[in-house]
Amino acid sequence: MRKKKESENYLDFIPVRNPDFAFRTEEDGTITVLVEWTGFYHRLAQRFFHRPRVSEIKLDTYGSFIWLTIDGKKNVFEISEIFLAHFDALENGMTRLIQFLEIMRDHHLITWKGADKT
C-alpha cells in the first residue's frame, strides 16, 4: 500500500522577505522594493536598450501593509487576521492577500520558510 501524500495547508506557510532585495518606505507610508539587475545580459540591456540598473516596484497601500507584516515568524493565517482586521471593509481580502503573496513568490521577493513550496 502506498502512503497518502500529506496535504499542506496554505495558511500554515510562513512567508519570508528575500534579503537580496532592499526596500524603502516613502513619505506616504507605502513601500518601494528595489530590484537590482545584475549579470551579463542585464548589463547588455542596460547599455544598449537603456534599461535601468535598479527597478523600483511601488506597492499600494495593501501591499505595503502586507510587506511590513511579513517578518518570517507569522504564517499566512496570522497575517490574514492582521490584514483583515486593519482593512475590515475590504471585499475579497483573503483572495487579495493570497494573490499578492503568490505574485511576490513568483518574482522571488519572498520565499516560504522551511521546505520548498511550489
N, CA, C and O of each residue as an XYZ file, in Angstrom:
472
protein
N       0.830     -1.180      0.000
C       0.000      0.000      0.000
C       0.875      1.244      0.000
O       1.910      1.313      0.661
N       0.414      2.220     -0.769
C       1.131      3.490     -0.812
C       0.670      4.399      0.311
O      -0.495      4.380      0.707
N       1.588      5.185      0.811
C       1.222      6.173      1.811
C       0.526      7.329      1.115
O       0.886      7.709      0.001
N      -0.457      7.871      1.773
C      -1.142      9.038      1.227
C      -0.225     10.251      1.370
O       0.434     10.441      2.393
N      -0.204     11.054      0.327
C       0.600     12.267      0.383
C      -0.053     13.225      1.370
O      -1.245     13.523      1.283
N       0.739     13.689      2.288
C       0.221     14.611      3.284
C      -0.001     15.971      2.637
O       0.931     16.561      2.090
N      -1.223     16.467      2.696
C      -1.518     17.755      2.076
C      -1.102     18.881      3.012
O      -1.218     18.781      4.234
N      -0.626     19.928      2.414
C      -0.179     21.076      3.188
C      -1.230     22.164      3.093
O      -1.856     22.345      2.049
N      -1.416     22.868      4.156
C      -2.379     23.951      4.203
C      -1.655     25.258      3.905
O      -0.664     25.587      4.557
N      -2.149     26.000      2.923
C      -1.513     27.254      2.518
C      -1.441     28.237      3.685
O      -0.499     29.023      3.778
N      -2.423     28.194      4.567
C      -2.455     29.127      5.690
C      -1.348     28.868      6.697
O      -1.055     29.733      7.522
N      -0.730     27.697      6.648
C       0.371     27.370      7.552
C       1.731     27.809      7.016
O       2.716     27.787      7.753
N       1.802     28.206      5.750
C       3.073     28.642      5.164
C       3.534     29.933      5.832
O       2.722     30.784      6.194
N       4.839     30.063      5.989
C       5.417     31.258      6.606
C       6.216     32.006      5.538
O       7.265     31.527      5.107
N       5.729     33.184      5.103
C       6.483     33.944      4.106
C       7.677     34.664      4.744
O       7.609     35.143      5.876
N       8.765     34.720      3.980
C       9.987     35.395      4.428
C      10.438     36.311      3.299
O      10.540     35.884      2.149
N      10.706     37.571      3.627
C      11.222     38.502      2.618
C      12.604     38.064      2.158
O      13.427     37.625      2.961
N      12.853     38.188      0.859
C      14.158     37.848      0.303
C      15.143     38.959      0.684
O      14.926     40.116      0.326
N      16.217     38.630      1.401
C      17.157     39.674      1.828
C      17.964     40.283      0.680
O      18.658     41.279      0.881
N      17.885     39.705     -0.508
C      18.610     40.256     -1.652
C      17.968     41.534     -2.181
O      18.588     42.262     -2.956
N      16.730     41.812     -1.769
C      16.021     42.982     -2.269
C      15.864     44.010     -1.164
O      15.292     43.736     -0.109
N      16.385     45.201     -1.431
C      16.241     46.301     -0.481
C      14.871     46.941     -0.689
O      14.242     46.757     -1.731
N      14.422     47.682      0.299
C      13.177     48.425      0.149
C      13.278     49.701      0.961
O      14.103     49.829      1.865
N      12.416     50.638      0.610
C      12.376     51.890      1.364
C      10.915     52.275      1.583
O      10.029     51.918      0.807
N      10.702     53.007      2.651
C       9.367     53.495      2.974
C       9.267     54.931      2.482
O      10.089     55.779      2.831
N       8.259     55.194      1.672
C       8.049     56.535      1.121
C       7.381     57.420      2.175
O       6.962     56.937      3.227
N       7.286     58.724      1.882
C       6.694     59.675      2.819
C       5.239     59.349      3.124
O       4.764     59.592      4.233
N       4.527     58.795      2.135
C       3.108     58.478      2.343
C       2.908     57.121      3.022
O       1.770     56.689      3.206
N       3.990     56.448      3.394
C       3.905     55.180      4.101
C       3.932     53.952      3.212
O       3.966     52.828      3.713
N       3.918     54.147      1.901
C       3.975     52.993      1.001
C       5.412     52.502      0.875
O       6.363     53.211      1.204
N       5.543     51.284      0.395
C       6.848     50.641      0.268
C       7.262     50.605     -1.193
O       6.439     50.359     -2.075
N       8.540     50.849     -1.444
C       9.124     50.681     -2.764
C      10.229     49.639     -2.638
O      11.196     49.822     -1.899
N      10.067     48.540     -3.376
C      11.066     47.471     -3.373
C      12.043     47.749     -4.506
O      11.626     48.033     -5.629
N      13.336     47.670     -4.224
C      14.374     47.964     -5.205
C      14.965     46.653     -5.732
O      15.469     45.829     -4.969
N      14.891     46.482     -7.049
C      15.397     45.270     -7.688
C      16.592     45.656     -8.544
O      16.451     46.377     -9.532
N      17.772     45.173     -8.162
C      18.996     45.465     -8.921
C      19.207     44.371     -9.961
O      19.194     43.181     -9.643
N      19.401     44.790    -11.199
C      19.593     43.855    -12.305
C      21.080     43.680    -12.553
O      21.769     44.609    -12.976
N      21.568     42.471    -12.281
C      22.983     42.180    -12.473
C      23.116     41.019    -13.448
O      22.146     40.324    -13.750
N      24.297     40.834    -13.918
C      24.548     39.737    -14.847
C      24.829     40.261    -16.246
O      24.550     41.417    -16.564
N      25.379     39.396    -17.063
C      25.832     39.769    -18.396
C      24.701     40.311    -19.267
O      24.835     41.386    -19.852
N      23.600     39.590    -19.359
C      22.511     40.008    -20.241
C      21.824     41.272    -19.742
O      21.359     42.090    -20.536
N      21.763     41.425    -18.447
C      21.181     42.648    -17.905
C      22.077     43.852    -18.197
O      21.588     44.946    -18.480
N      23.388     43.640    -18.127
C      24.300     44.737    -18.471
C      24.186     45.123    -19.942
O      24.248     46.304    -20.284
N      24.020     44.131    -20.810
C      23.802     44.435    -22.229
C      22.522     45.243    -22.419
O      22.509     46.226    -23.159
N      21.464     44.835    -21.760
C      20.188     45.549    -21.875
C      20.314     46.971    -21.324
O      19.718     47.901    -21.868
N      21.077     47.141    -20.262
C      21.263     48.474    -19.698
C      22.040     49.361    -20.659
O      21.727     50.540    -20.824
N      23.046     48.789    -21.284
C      23.893     49.582    -22.161
C      23.223     49.905    -23.493
O      23.247     51.053    -23.937
N      22.628     48.906    -24.128
C      22.114     49.103    -25.478
C      20.632     49.474    -25.542
O      20.194     50.108    -26.502
N      19.868     49.089    -24.542
C      18.431     49.384    -24.566
C      18.019     50.350    -23.469
O      16.832     50.579    -23.239
N      19.015     50.914    -22.794
C      18.811     51.931    -21.761
C      17.862     51.463    -20.665
O      17.011     52.219    -20.198
N      18.021     50.207    -20.264
C      17.261     49.661    -19.146
C      17.891     50.161    -17.852
O      19.108     50.336    -17.789
N      17.091     50.392    -16.827
C      17.666     50.860    -15.561
C      18.427     49.737    -14.862
O      18.096     48.561    -15.015
N      19.441     50.110    -14.100
C      20.199     49.152    -13.319
C      19.376     48.690    -12.123
O      19.481     47.541    -11.694
N      18.563     49.588    -11.592
C      17.707     49.272    -10.452
C      16.270     49.629    -10.812
O      15.980     50.762    -11.195
N      15.389     48.672    -10.689
C      13.965     48.921    -10.905
C      13.298     49.160     -9.558
O      13.677     48.574     -8.543
N      12.309     50.022     -9.571
C      11.564     50.322     -8.352
C      10.156     49.761     -8.485
O       9.420     50.120     -9.404
N       9.793     48.892     -7.578
C       8.453     48.317     -7.556
C       7.694     49.005     -6.429
O       7.970     48.786     -5.250
N       6.738     49.837     -6.811
C       5.965     50.587     -5.820
C       4.724     49.788     -5.437
O       3.896     49.461     -6.287
N       4.608     49.482     -4.169
C       3.472     48.726     -3.663
C       2.344     49.678     -3.267
O       2.595     50.801     -2.830
N       1.108     49.224     -3.422
C      -0.020     50.038     -2.998
C      -0.171     49.939     -1.477
O       0.660     49.330     -0.804
N      -1.217     50.530     -0.952
C      -1.437     50.553      0.494
C      -1.550     49.152      1.065
O      -0.961     48.852      2.104
N      -2.314     48.280      0.384
C      -2.494     46.914      0.868
C      -1.184     46.129      0.803
O      -0.812     45.452      1.762
N      -0.495     46.223     -0.320
C       0.770     45.512     -0.481
C       1.814     45.985      0.510
O       2.573     45.180      1.051
N       1.856     47.283      0.750
C       2.812     47.831      1.718
C       2.531     47.300      3.120
O       3.449     46.945      3.860
N       1.243     47.252      3.473
C       0.874     46.739      4.795
C       1.290     45.278      4.940
O       1.851     44.885      5.963
N       1.014     44.481      3.917
C       1.383     43.062      3.964
C       2.900     42.917      4.021
O       3.415     42.119      4.805
N       3.625     43.683      3.194
C       5.085     43.611      3.156
C       5.684     43.872      4.535
O       6.608     43.181      4.964
N       5.147     44.876      5.223
C       5.667     45.212      6.546
C       5.246     44.190      7.606
O       5.905     44.059      8.637
N       4.154     43.468      7.356
C       3.690     42.453      8.299
C       4.511     41.174      8.192
O       4.612     40.419      9.159
N       5.096     40.925      7.029
C       5.913     39.730      6.838
C       7.191     39.875      7.660
O       8.005     40.765      7.416
N       7.348     38.990      8.631
C       8.528     39.065      9.500
C       9.279     37.737      9.608
O      10.257     37.633     10.349
N       8.820     36.725      8.870
C       9.477     35.423      8.924
C       9.029     34.576     10.097
O       9.535     33.470     10.286
N       8.085     35.072     10.893
C       7.573     34.331     12.038
C       6.080     34.049     11.904
O       5.602     32.992     12.317
N       5.350     34.993     11.328
C       3.908     34.841     11.182
C       3.585     34.007      9.949
O       4.188     34.181      8.889
N       2.619     33.095     10.105
C       2.182     32.326      8.945
C       1.097     33.103      8.201
O       0.681     34.171      8.651
N       0.647     32.586      7.091
C      -0.327     33.282      6.246
C      -1.621     33.527      7.018
O      -2.241     34.579      6.859
N      -2.036     32.577      7.847
C      -3.256     32.760      8.626
C      -3.133     33.954      9.575
O      -4.047     34.775      9.656
N      -2.023     34.053     10.286
C      -1.821     35.174     11.217
C      -1.759     36.502     10.471
O      -2.315     37.500     10.928
N      -1.088     36.514      9.328
C      -1.022     37.734      8.519
C      -2.417     38.112      8.030
O      -2.775     39.289      8.005
N      -3.203     37.107      7.642
C      -4.553     37.392      7.148
C      -5.420     37.988      8.246
O      -6.212     38.891      7.977
N      -5.290     37.503      9.482
C      -6.069     38.065     10.579
C      -5.722     39.533     10.804
O      -6.611     40.361     10.998
N      -4.440     39.853     10.778
C      -3.997     41.239     10.974
C      -4.473     42.108      9.807
O      -4.977     43.213     10.008
N      -4.308     41.594      8.593
C      -4.684     42.327      7.386
C      -6.188     42.603      7.359
O      -6.607     43.733      7.107
N      -6.989     41.587      7.614
C      -8.441     41.746      7.556
C      -8.971     42.597      8.702
O      -9.989     43.270      8.547
N      -8.297     42.579      9.852
C      -8.704     43.443     10.958
C      -8.408     44.907     10.639
O      -9.170     45.798     11.013
N      -7.300     45.144      9.949
C      -6.921     46.523      9.612
C      -7.759     47.077      8.471
O      -8.133     48.250      8.483
N      -8.055     46.238      7.488
C      -8.858     46.646      6.326
C     -10.180     45.883      6.362
O     -10.465     45.080      5.473
N     -10.979     46.137      7.390
C     -12.198     45.356      7.591
C     -13.262     45.577      6.517
O     -14.110     44.705      6.322
N     -13.249     46.695      5.823
C     -14.253     46.958      4.788
C     -13.842     46.413      3.424
O     -14.575     46.575      2.448
N     -12.694     45.779      3.347
C     -12.166     45.284      2.075
C     -12.889     44.012      1.646
O     -12.973     43.046      2.404
N     -13.411     44.026      0.418
C     -14.044     42.828     -0.123
C     -12.963     41.887     -0.653
O     -11.948     42.340     -1.182
N     -13.177     40.606     -0.515
C     -12.245     39.587     -1.015
C     -10.838     39.779     -0.463
O      -9.857     39.598     -1.185
N     -10.734     40.139      0.796
C      -9.431     40.406      1.399
C      -8.507     39.213      1.395
O      -7.316     39.352      1.117
N      -9.039     38.037      1.700
C      -8.209     36.829      1.731
C      -7.702     36.496      0.333
O      -6.547     36.106      0.168
N      -8.555     36.648     -0.669
C      -8.141     36.391     -2.053
C      -7.040     37.351     -2.469
O      -6.059     36.945     -3.092
N      -7.198     38.616     -2.129
C      -6.170     39.616     -2.460
C      -4.848     39.287     -1.787
O      -3.785     39.387     -2.399
N      -4.924     38.893     -0.524
C      -3.709     38.548      0.219
C      -2.984     37.387     -0.436
O      -1.773     37.453     -0.650
N      -3.698     36.338     -0.751
C      -3.072     35.154     -1.333
C      -2.511     35.465     -2.720
O      -1.415     35.015     -3.054
N      -3.241     36.224     -3.525
C      -2.730     36.597     -4.846
C      -1.470     37.441     -4.717
O      -0.515     37.246     -5.469
N      -1.459     38.374     -3.773
C      -0.278     39.211     -3.556
C       0.921     38.352     -3.169
O       2.012     38.525     -3.712
N       0.721     37.426     -2.230
C       1.822     36.562     -1.790
C       2.327     35.685     -2.930
O       3.532     35.471     -3.058
N       1.422     35.178     -3.753
C       1.835     34.349     -4.885
C       2.627     35.161     -5.916
O       3.617     34.671     -6.459
N       2.205     36.375     -6.183
C       2.940     37.234     -7.119
C       4.325     37.541     -6.563
O       5.313     37.495     -7.296
N       4.401     37.852     -5.277
C       5.693     38.144     -4.657
C       6.603     36.913     -4.698
O       7.805     37.038     -4.929
N       6.029     35.725     -4.474
C       6.822     34.491     -4.533
C       7.277     34.213     -5.959
O       8.423     33.822     -6.179
N       6.389     34.412     -6.929
C       6.746     34.174     -8.330
C       7.889     35.073     -8.796
O       8.675     34.690     -9.662
N       7.976     36.272     -8.215
C       9.048     37.202     -8.576
C      10.225     37.121     -7.604
O      11.113     37.973     -7.629
N      10.230     36.102     -6.752
C      11.327     35.808     -5.819
C      11.542     36.907     -4.786
O      12.636     37.028     -4.235
N      10.507     37.715     -4.514
C      10.632     38.734     -3.484
C      10.399     38.149     -2.099
O      10.859     38.702     -1.099
N       9.684     37.031     -2.042
C       9.528     36.287     -0.796
C       9.759     34.815     -1.072
O       9.689     34.371     -2.218
N      10.032     34.067     -0.028
C      10.128     32.611     -0.110
C       9.282     32.055      1.033
O       8.827     32.796      1.903
N       9.084     30.764      1.015
C       8.381     30.106      2.113
C       9.411     29.496      3.043
O      10.320     28.795      2.598
N       9.273     29.758      4.324
C      10.202     29.243      5.327
C      10.036     27.735      5.432
O       8.917     27.222      5.454
N      11.140     27.044      5.494
C      11.098     25.598      5.647
C      11.251     24.916      4.314
O      12.115     25.278      3.516
N      10.415     23.929      4.070
C      10.507     23.117      2.858
C      10.174     23.937      1.613
O       9.562     25.003      1.687
N      10.601     23.398      0.461
C      10.330     24.046     -0.812
C       8.852     23.949     -1.105
O       8.298     22.851     -1.172
N       8.201     25.098     -1.282
C       6.780     25.145     -1.608
C       6.650     25.577     -3.057
O       7.345     26.494     -3.496
N       5.781     24.939     -3.791
C       5.560     25.314     -5.185
C       4.285     26.074     -5.355
O       3.945     26.467     -6.471
